Short mmCIF file of C-alpha atoms and ligand atoms in Angstrom, two decimals:
data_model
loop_
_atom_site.label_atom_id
_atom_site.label_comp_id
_atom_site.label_asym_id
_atom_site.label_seq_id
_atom_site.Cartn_x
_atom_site.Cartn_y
_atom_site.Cartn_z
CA UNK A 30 0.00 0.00 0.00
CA UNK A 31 1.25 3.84 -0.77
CA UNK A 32 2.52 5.58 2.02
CA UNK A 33 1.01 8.98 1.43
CA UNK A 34 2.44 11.94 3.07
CA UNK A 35 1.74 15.35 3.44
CA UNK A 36 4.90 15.53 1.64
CA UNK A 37 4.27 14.19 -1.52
CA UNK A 38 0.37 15.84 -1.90
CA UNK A 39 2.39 18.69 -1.65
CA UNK A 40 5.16 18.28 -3.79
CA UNK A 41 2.67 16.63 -6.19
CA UNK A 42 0.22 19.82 -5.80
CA UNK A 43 3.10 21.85 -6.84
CA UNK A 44 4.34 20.11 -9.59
CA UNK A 45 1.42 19.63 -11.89
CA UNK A 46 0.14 23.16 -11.04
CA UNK A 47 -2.73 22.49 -8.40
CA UNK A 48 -1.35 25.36 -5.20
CA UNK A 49 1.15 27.33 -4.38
CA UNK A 50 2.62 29.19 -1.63
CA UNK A 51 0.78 32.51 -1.97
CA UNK A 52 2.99 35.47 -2.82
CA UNK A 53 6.20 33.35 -3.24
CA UNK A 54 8.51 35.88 -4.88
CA UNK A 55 8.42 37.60 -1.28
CA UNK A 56 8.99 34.98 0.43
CA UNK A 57 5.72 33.62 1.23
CA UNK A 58 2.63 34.41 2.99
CA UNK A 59 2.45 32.34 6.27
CA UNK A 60 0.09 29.66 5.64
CA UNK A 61 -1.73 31.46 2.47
CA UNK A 62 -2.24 29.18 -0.80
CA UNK A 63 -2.61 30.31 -4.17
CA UNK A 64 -4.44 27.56 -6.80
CA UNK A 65 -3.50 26.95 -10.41
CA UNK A 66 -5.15 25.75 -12.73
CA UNK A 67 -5.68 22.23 -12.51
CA UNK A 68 -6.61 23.36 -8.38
CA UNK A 69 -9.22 25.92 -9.76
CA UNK A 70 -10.56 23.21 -11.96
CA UNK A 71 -11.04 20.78 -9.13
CA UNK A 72 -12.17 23.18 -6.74
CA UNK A 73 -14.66 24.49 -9.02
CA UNK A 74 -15.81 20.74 -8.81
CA UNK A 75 -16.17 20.26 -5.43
CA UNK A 76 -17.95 23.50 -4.53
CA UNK A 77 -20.59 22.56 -7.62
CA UNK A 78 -21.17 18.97 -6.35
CA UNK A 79 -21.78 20.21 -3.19
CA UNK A 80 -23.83 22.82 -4.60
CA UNK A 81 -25.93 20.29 -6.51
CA UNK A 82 -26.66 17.53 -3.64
CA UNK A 83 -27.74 20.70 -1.13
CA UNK A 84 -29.41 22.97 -3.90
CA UNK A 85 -30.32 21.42 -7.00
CA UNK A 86 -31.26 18.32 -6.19
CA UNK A 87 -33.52 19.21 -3.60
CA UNK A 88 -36.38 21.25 -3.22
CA UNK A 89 -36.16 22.78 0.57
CA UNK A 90 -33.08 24.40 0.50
CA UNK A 91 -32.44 27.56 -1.30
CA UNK A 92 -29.05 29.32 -2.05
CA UNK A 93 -27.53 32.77 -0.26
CA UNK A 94 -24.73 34.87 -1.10
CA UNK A 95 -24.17 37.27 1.94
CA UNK A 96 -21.14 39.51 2.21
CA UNK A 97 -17.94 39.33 3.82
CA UNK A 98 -17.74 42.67 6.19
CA UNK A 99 -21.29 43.24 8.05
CA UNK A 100 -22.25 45.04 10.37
CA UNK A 101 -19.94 44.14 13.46
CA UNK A 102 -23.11 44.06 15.91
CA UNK A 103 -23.68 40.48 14.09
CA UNK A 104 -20.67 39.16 15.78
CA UNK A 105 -21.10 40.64 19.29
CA UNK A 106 -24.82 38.62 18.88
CA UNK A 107 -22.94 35.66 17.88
CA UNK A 108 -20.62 35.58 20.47
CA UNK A 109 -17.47 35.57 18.20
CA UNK A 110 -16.19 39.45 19.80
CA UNK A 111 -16.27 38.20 22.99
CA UNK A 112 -15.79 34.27 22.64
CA UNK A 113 -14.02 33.31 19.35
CA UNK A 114 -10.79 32.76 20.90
CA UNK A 115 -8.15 30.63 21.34
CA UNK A 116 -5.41 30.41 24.64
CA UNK A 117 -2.03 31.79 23.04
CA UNK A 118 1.54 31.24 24.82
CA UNK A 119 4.57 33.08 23.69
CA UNK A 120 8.08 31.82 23.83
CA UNK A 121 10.18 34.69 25.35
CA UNK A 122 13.22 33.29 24.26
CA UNK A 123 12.59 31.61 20.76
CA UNK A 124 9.84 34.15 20.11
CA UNK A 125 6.97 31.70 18.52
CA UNK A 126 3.89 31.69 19.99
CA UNK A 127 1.75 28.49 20.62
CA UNK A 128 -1.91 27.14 20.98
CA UNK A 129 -1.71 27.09 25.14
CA UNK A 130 -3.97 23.77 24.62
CA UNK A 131 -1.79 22.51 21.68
CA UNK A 132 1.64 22.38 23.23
CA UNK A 133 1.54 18.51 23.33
CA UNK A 134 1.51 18.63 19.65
CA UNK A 135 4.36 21.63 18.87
CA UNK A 136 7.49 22.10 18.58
CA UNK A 137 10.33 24.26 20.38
CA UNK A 138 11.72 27.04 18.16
CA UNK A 139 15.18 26.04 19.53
CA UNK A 140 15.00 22.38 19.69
CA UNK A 141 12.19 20.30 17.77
CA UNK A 142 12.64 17.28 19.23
CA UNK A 143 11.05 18.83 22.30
CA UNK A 144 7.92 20.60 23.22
CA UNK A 145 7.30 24.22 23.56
CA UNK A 146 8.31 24.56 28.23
CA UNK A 147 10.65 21.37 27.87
CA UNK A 148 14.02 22.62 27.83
CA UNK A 149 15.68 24.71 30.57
CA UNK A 150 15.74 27.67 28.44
CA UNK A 151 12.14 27.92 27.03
CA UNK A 152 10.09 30.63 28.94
CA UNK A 153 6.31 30.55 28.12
CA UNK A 154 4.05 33.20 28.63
CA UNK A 155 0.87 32.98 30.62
CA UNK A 156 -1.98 31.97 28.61
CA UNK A 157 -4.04 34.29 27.40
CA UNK A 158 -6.99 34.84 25.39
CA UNK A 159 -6.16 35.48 21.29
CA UNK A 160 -9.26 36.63 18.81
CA UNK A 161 -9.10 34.80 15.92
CA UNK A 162 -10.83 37.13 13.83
CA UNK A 163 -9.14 39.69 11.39
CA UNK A 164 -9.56 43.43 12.02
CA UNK A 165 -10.28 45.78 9.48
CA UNK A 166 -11.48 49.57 9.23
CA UNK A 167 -14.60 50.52 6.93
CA UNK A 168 -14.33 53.83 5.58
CA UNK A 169 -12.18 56.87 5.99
CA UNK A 170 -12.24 57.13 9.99
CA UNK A 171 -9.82 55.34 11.71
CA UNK A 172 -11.78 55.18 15.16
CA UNK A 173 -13.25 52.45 17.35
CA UNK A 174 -16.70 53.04 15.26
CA UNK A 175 -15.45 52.12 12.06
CA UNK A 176 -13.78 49.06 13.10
CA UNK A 177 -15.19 45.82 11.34
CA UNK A 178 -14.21 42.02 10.68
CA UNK A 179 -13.80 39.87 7.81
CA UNK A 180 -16.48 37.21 8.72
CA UNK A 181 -14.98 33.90 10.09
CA UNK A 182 -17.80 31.95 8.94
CA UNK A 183 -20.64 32.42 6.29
CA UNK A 184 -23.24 30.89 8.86
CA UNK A 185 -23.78 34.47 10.46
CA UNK A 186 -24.60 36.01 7.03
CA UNK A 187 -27.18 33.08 6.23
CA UNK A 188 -28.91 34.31 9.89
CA UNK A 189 -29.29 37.45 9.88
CA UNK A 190 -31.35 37.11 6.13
CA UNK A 191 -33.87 34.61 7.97
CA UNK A 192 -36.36 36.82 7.51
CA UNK A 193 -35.94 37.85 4.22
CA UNK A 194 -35.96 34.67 3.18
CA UNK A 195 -38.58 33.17 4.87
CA UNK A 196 -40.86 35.98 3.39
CA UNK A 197 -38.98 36.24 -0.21
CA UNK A 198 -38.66 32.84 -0.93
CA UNK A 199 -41.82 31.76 0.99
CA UNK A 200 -40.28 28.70 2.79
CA UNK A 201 -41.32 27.12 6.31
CA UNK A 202 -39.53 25.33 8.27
CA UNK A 203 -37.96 22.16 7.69
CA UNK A 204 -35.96 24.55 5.10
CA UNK A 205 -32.09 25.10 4.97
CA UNK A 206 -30.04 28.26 3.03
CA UNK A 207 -26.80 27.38 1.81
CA UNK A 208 -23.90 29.72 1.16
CA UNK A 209 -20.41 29.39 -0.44
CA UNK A 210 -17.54 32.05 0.07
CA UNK A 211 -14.72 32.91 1.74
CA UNK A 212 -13.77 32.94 5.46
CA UNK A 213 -10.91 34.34 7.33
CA UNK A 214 -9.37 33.17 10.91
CA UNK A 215 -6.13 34.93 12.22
CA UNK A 216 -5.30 30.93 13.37
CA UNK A 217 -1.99 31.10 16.12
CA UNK A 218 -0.98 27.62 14.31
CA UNK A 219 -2.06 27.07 10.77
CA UNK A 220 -0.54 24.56 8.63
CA UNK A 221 -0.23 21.08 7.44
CA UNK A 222 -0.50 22.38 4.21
CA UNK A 223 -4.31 23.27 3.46
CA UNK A 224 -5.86 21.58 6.33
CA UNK A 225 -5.80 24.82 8.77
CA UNK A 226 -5.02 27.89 6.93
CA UNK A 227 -6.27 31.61 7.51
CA UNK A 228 -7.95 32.26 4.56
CA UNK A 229 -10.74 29.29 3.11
CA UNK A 230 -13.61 28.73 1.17
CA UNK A 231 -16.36 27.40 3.44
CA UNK A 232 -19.60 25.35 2.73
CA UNK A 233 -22.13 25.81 5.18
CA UNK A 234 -26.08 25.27 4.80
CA UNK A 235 -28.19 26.32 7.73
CA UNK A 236 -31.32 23.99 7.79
CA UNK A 237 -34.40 25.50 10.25
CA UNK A 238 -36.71 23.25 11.89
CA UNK A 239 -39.63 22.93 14.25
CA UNK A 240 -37.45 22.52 17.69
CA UNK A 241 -39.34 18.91 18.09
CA UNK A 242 -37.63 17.95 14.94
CA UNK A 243 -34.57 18.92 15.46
CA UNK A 244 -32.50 15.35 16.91
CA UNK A 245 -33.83 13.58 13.52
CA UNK A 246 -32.89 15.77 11.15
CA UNK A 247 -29.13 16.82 13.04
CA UNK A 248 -28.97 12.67 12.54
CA UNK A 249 -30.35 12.84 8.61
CA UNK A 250 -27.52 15.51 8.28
CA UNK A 251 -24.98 13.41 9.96
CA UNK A 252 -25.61 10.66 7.27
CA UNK A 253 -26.27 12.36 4.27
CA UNK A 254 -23.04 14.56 4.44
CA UNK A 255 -21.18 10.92 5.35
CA UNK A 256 -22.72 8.92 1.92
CA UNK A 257 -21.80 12.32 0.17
CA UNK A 258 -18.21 11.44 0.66
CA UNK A 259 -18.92 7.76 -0.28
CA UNK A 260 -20.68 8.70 -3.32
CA UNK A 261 -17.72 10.63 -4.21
CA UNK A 262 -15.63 8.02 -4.14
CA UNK A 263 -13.76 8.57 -0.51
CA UNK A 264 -12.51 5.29 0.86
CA UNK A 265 -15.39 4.40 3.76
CA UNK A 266 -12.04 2.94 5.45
CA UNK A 267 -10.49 6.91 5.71
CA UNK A 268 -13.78 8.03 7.09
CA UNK A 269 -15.30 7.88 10.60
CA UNK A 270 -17.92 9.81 12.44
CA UNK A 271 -17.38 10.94 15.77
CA UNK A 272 -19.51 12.76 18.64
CA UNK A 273 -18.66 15.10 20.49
CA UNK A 274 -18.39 14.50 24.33
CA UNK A 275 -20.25 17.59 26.37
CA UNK A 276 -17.39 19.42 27.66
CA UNK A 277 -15.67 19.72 23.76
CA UNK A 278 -18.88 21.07 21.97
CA UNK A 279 -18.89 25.06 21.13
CA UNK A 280 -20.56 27.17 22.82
CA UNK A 281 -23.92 27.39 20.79
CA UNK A 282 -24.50 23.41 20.75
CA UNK A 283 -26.60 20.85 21.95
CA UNK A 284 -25.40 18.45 19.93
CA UNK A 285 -21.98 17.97 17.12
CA UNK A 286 -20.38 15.33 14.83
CA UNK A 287 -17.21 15.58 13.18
CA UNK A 288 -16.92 13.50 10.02
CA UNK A 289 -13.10 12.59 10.45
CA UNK A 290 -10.66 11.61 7.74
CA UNK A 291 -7.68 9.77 8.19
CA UNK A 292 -5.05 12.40 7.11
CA UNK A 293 -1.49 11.77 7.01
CA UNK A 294 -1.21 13.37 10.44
CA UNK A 295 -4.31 11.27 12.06
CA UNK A 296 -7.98 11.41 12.52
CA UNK A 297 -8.92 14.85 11.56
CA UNK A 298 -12.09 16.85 11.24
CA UNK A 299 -12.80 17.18 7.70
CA UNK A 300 -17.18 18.18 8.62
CA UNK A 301 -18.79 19.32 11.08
CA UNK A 302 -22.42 19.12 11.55
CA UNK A 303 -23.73 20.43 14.74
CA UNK A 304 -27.60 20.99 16.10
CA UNK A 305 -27.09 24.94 17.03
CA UNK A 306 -30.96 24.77 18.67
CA UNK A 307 -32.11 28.09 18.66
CA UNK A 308 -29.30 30.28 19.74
CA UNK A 309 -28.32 31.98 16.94
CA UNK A 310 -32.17 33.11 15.93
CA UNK A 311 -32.53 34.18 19.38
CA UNK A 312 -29.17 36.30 19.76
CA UNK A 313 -29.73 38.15 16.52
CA UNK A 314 -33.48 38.59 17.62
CA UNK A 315 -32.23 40.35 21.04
CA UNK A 316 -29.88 42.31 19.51
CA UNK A 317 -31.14 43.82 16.42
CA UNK A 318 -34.91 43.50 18.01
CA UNK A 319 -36.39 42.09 15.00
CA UNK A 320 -37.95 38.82 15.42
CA UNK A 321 -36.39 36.37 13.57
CA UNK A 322 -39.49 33.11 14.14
CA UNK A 323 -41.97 31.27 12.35
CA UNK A 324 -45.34 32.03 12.41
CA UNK A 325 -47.76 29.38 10.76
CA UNK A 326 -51.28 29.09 10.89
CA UNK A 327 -53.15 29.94 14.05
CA UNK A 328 -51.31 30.49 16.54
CA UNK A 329 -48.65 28.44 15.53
CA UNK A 330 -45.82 30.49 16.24
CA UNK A 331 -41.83 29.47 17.52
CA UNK A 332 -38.01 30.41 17.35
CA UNK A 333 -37.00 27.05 14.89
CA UNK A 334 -33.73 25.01 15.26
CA UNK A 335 -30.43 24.97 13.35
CA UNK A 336 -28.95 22.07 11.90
CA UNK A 337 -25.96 22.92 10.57
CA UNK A 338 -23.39 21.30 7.91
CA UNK A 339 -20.24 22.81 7.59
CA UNK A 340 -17.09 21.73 5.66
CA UNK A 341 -14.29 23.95 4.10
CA UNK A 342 -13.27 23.47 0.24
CA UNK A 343 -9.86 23.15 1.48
CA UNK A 344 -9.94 20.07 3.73
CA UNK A 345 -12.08 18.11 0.71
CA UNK A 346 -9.19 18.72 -1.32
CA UNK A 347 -6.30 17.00 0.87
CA UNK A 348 -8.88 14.67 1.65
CA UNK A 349 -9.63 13.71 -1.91
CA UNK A 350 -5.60 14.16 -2.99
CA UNK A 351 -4.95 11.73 -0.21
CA UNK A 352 -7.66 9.68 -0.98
CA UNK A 353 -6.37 9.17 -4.67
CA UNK A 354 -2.55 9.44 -4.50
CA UNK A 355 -1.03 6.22 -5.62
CA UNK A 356 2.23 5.39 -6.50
CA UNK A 357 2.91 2.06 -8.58
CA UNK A 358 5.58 -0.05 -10.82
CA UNK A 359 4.03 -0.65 -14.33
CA UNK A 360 6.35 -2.42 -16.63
CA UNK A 361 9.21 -2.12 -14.07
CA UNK A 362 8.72 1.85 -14.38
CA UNK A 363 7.57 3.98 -11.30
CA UNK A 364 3.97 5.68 -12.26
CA UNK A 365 2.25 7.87 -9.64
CA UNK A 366 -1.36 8.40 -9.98
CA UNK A 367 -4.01 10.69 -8.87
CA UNK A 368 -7.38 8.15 -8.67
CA UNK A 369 -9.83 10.97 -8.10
CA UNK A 370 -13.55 10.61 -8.78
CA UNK A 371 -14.22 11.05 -12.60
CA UNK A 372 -16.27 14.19 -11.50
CA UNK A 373 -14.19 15.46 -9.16
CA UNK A 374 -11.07 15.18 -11.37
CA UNK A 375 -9.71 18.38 -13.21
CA UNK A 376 -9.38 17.05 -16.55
CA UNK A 377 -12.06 14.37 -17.81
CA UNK A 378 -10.26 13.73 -20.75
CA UNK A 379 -7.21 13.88 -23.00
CA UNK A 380 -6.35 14.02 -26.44
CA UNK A 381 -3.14 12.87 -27.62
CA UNK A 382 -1.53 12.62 -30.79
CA UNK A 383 0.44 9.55 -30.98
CA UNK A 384 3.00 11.58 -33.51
CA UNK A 385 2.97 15.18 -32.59
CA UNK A 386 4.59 15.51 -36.20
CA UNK A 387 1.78 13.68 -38.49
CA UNK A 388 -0.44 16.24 -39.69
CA UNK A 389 -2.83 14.11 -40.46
CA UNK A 390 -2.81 12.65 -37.32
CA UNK A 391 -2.70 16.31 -35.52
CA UNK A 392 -5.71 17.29 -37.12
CA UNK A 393 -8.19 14.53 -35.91
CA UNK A 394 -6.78 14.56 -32.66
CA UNK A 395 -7.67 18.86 -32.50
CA UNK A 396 -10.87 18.05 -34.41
CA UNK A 397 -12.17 15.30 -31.42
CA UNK A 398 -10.89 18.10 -28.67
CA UNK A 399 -13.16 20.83 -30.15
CA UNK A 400 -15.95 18.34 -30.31
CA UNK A 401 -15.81 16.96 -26.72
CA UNK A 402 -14.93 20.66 -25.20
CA UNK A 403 -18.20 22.09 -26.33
CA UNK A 404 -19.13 19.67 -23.02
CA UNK A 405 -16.07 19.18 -20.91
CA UNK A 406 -13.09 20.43 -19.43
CA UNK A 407 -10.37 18.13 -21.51
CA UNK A 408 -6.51 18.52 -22.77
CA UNK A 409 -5.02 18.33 -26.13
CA UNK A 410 -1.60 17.59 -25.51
CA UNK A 411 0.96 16.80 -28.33
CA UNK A 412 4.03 18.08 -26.43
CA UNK A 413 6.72 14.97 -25.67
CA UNK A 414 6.88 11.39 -25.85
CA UNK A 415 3.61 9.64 -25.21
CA UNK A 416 4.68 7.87 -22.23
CA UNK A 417 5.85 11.23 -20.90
CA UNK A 418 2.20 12.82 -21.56
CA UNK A 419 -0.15 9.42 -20.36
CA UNK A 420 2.22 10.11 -16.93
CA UNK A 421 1.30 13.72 -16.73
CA UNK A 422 -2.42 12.78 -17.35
CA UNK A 423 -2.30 10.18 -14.87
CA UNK A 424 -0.73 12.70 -11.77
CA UNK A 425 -3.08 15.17 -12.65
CA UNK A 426 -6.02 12.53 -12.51
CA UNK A 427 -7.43 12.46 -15.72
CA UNK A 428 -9.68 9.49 -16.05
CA UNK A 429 -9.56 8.84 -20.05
CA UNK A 430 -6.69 9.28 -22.31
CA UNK A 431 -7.76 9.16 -26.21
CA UNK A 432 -5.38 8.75 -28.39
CA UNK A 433 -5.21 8.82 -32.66
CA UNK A 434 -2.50 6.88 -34.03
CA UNK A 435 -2.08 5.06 -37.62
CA UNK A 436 -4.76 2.88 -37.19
CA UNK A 437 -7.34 5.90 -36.75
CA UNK A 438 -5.83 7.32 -40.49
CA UNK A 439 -6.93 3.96 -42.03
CA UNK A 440 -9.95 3.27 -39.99
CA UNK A 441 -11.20 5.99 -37.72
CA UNK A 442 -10.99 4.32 -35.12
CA UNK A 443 -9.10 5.67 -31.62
CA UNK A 444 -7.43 3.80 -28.41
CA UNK A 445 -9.35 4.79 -25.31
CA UNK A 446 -6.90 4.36 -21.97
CA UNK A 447 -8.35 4.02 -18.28
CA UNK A 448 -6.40 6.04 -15.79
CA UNK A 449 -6.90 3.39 -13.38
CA UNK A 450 -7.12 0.02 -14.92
CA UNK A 451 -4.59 1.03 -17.72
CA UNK A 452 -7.04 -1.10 -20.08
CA UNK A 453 -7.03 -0.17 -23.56
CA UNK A 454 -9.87 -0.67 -26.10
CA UNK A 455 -10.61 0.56 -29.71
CA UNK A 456 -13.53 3.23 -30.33
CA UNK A 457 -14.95 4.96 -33.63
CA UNK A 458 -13.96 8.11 -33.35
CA UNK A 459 -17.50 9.11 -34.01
CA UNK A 460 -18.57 7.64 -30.91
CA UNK A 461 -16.26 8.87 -28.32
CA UNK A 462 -18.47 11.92 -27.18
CA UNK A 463 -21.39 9.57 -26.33
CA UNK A 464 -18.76 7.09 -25.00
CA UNK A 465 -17.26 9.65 -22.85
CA UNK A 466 -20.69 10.79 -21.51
CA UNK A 467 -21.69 7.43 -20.59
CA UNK A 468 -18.34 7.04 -18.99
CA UNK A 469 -18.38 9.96 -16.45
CA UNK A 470 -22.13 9.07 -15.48
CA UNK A 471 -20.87 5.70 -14.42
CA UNK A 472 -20.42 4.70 -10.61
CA UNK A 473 -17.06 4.60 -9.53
CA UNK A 474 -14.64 2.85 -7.06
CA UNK A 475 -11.77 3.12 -6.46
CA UNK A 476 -8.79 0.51 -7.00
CA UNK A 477 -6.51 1.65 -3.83
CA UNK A 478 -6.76 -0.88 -1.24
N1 GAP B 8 -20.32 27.69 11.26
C1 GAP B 8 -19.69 26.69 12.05
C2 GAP B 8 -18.23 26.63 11.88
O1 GAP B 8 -17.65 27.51 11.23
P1 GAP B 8 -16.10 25.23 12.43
O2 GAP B 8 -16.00 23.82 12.97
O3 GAP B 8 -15.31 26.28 13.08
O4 GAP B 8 -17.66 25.56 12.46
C3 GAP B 8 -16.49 24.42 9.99
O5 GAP B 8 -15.73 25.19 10.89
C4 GAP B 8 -15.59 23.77 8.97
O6 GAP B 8 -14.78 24.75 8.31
C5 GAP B 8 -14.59 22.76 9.53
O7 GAP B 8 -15.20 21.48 9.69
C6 GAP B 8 -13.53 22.74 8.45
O8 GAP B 8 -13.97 21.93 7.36
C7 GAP B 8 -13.52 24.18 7.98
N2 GAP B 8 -12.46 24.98 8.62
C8 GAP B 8 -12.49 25.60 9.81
N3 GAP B 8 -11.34 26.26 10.06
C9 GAP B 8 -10.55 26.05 8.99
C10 GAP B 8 -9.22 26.46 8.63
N4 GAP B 8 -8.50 27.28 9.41
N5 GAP B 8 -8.71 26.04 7.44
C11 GAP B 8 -9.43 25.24 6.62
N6 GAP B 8 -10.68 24.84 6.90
C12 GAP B 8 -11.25 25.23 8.07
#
């Protein structure tokens, strides 16, 4: 079995074009990650597949784009002014500051083989609280009234436009809003590559419901977002659920689960879905005084309960990199290969060639790619050996390779390669765009043991 490290899903990442370290020509940006193409292209998948199994495909939930600076009255409601903190230690003598409950798991500046207070001449700080949320000032004043944050989660924005959409949209409860976008925590330890960093693309859907409702659908939540990751081809063996014991849940929560993949450093939380009750309706009702309920027929009338989903894009990419990095010896050559879901990979298809120099050959090959890109994100390639460009198709996770060779100037026919199998069969090139189609829609599982 692959031993798959943080390393190489780096190094990997880096090579083909997926991230970055963000502003590298200055020396880097602390834990910031910019995406190239073939990262774009698979992030663009995963937000839309999440998109589609929470909007499209149902017909309760409806879609939200809020902004990222509001008014900063929505995070004194939401307890994130006075609560969204974590206990910071700083090293006098090495000067690096630590997570006060994460010293067991750091390093010393001076000596790494030893924790941050080992050695005789580390000299921690007291703990003390640290705000995790960025600063920023709105408008020309700088001043204690024009002092805002960049939100550090989208869930706020979703309920404070309860109302709106409750009316707007006409929806009662069981309902859920979802929202995409960007979030920002000033984290005292990011890293591990994408799996904590200060700036990510989060995936939350708030779902309201009638507060008697509330343990059934936090467990329907719990298991749809778990077959989500099946269906997407995540190895049930990397994936666990786990509750969360009383004393560990946040502060708004009667009830949380962590779906947990196995990342190369351990059992990490890649989801979250918690029951939030009514606590966040409430605190925005008390604060801005207007009443954020449901009122029904009669006198039907109550505060309804959160469910809430939440996942960053970021930790279902290493999740679904790690997932499909394999690394094996194919006719005594090394070949490393990215065994992503057909829908989640970048690229569905390429289109090779087999002699860059053959016209002839050049000219069906460009005539198939403008055929099956009127549908699909796929690569012409006729740079390099073939060998070469199957191997760059294969780290990059490209499911199908087609490829026009001598046989396809006599017959029109084309060899059609499986990323993972490495089968080959014959196809009329006439055929391969209803091939392909039928292809991508299959199920898939992966090989890796
Ligand atoms: N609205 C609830 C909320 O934000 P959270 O557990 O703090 O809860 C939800 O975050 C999800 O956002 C996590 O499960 C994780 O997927 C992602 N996430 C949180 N902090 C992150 C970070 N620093 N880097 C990458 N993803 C992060």
């Amino acid at each position: 079995m692959t031993d798959v490290t943080m390393d190489k899903i780096v190094s990997l990442s880096r090579r083909r074009g997926f991230v970055f370290p963000s502003s590298e020509i200055y020396g880097g940006m602390g834990s910031t990650y910019d995406y190239g193409h073939y990262g774009v292209l698979m992030k663009n998948n995963i937000r839309s597949l999440w998109f589609r199994a929470m909007v499209q495909e149902r017909d309760d939930i409806v879609a939200l784009d809020s902004a990222i600076i509001l008014n900063p009255r929505v995070w004194e409601a939401s307890g994130h002014v006075g609560g969204f903190t974590d206990p910071l230690v700083d090293c006098r003598t090495c000067k690096l500051r630590f997570r006060a409950d994460q010293l067991d798991q750091s390093s010393c500046g001076r000596k790494p083989s030893k924790r941050p207070g080992e050695t005789a001449d580390c000299d921690l700080t007291d703990a003390r609280q640290f705000n995790l949320m960025f600063k920023t000032q709105v408008g020309a004043l700088e001043d204690e009234s024009s002092t805002a944050y960049l939100r550090p989660e989208t869930a706020q924005g979703i309920f404070v436009n309860f109302k709106n959409v409750l009316q707007l949209a006409r929806r009662k409860p069981p309902f859920g809003i979802a929202q995409v976008g960007k979030s920002f925590r000033n984290e005292i330890t990011p890293g591990n590559f994408l799996f904590r960093v200060r700036e990510f693309e989060q995936m939350e859907m708030e779902f309201f419901v009638p507060p008697a409702d509330a343990e059934r659908w936090y467990r329907y939540w719990v298991d749809a977002r778990f077959d989500w990751y099946l269906k997407y081809g995540v190895r049930e063996s990397m994936l666990r659920k786990r509750e969360h014991g009383e004393e560990e849940r946040s502060h708004y929560s009667s009830g949380t689960t962590d779906i947990e993949y196995l990342y190369p450093i351990g059992w990490s939380e890649l989801e979250g879905v918690a029951n939030r009750g009514d606590f966040d309706l409430t605190q925005h009702t008390q604060h801005s005084g207007t009443k954020l309920e449901f009122v029904g027929e009669g006198d039907e009338r109550y505060t309804p309960y959160v469910i809430e989903p939440a996942v960053s894009i970021e930790r279902i990419f290493v999740a679904m990199l790690v997932d499909g990095y394999d690394e094996e010896v194919v006719a005594e050559r090394d070949r490393t290969v990215l065994r992503l879901h057909p829908a989640v990979a970048p690229v569905k298809a390429a289109i090779l060639p087999l002699i860059p120099k053959n016209g002839e050959m050049v000219e069906k090959a460009r005539g198939l790619h403008e055929e099956l890109r009127k549908k699909h994100v796929v690569e012409y390639d006729d740079g390099g050996q073939i060998g070469r460009r199957y191997r760059r198709q294969d780290e990059i996770g490209t499911p199908f390779a087609f490829t026009v060779d001598d046989q396809t100037l006599e017959d029109d026919t084309v060899t059609v390669r499986d990323r993972d199998s490495l089968a080959q069969e014959r196809l009329p090139i006439g055929g391969v765009a209803a091939w392909l189609e039928e292809a991508l829609a299959r199920p898939w599982r992966t090989p890796k043991a």
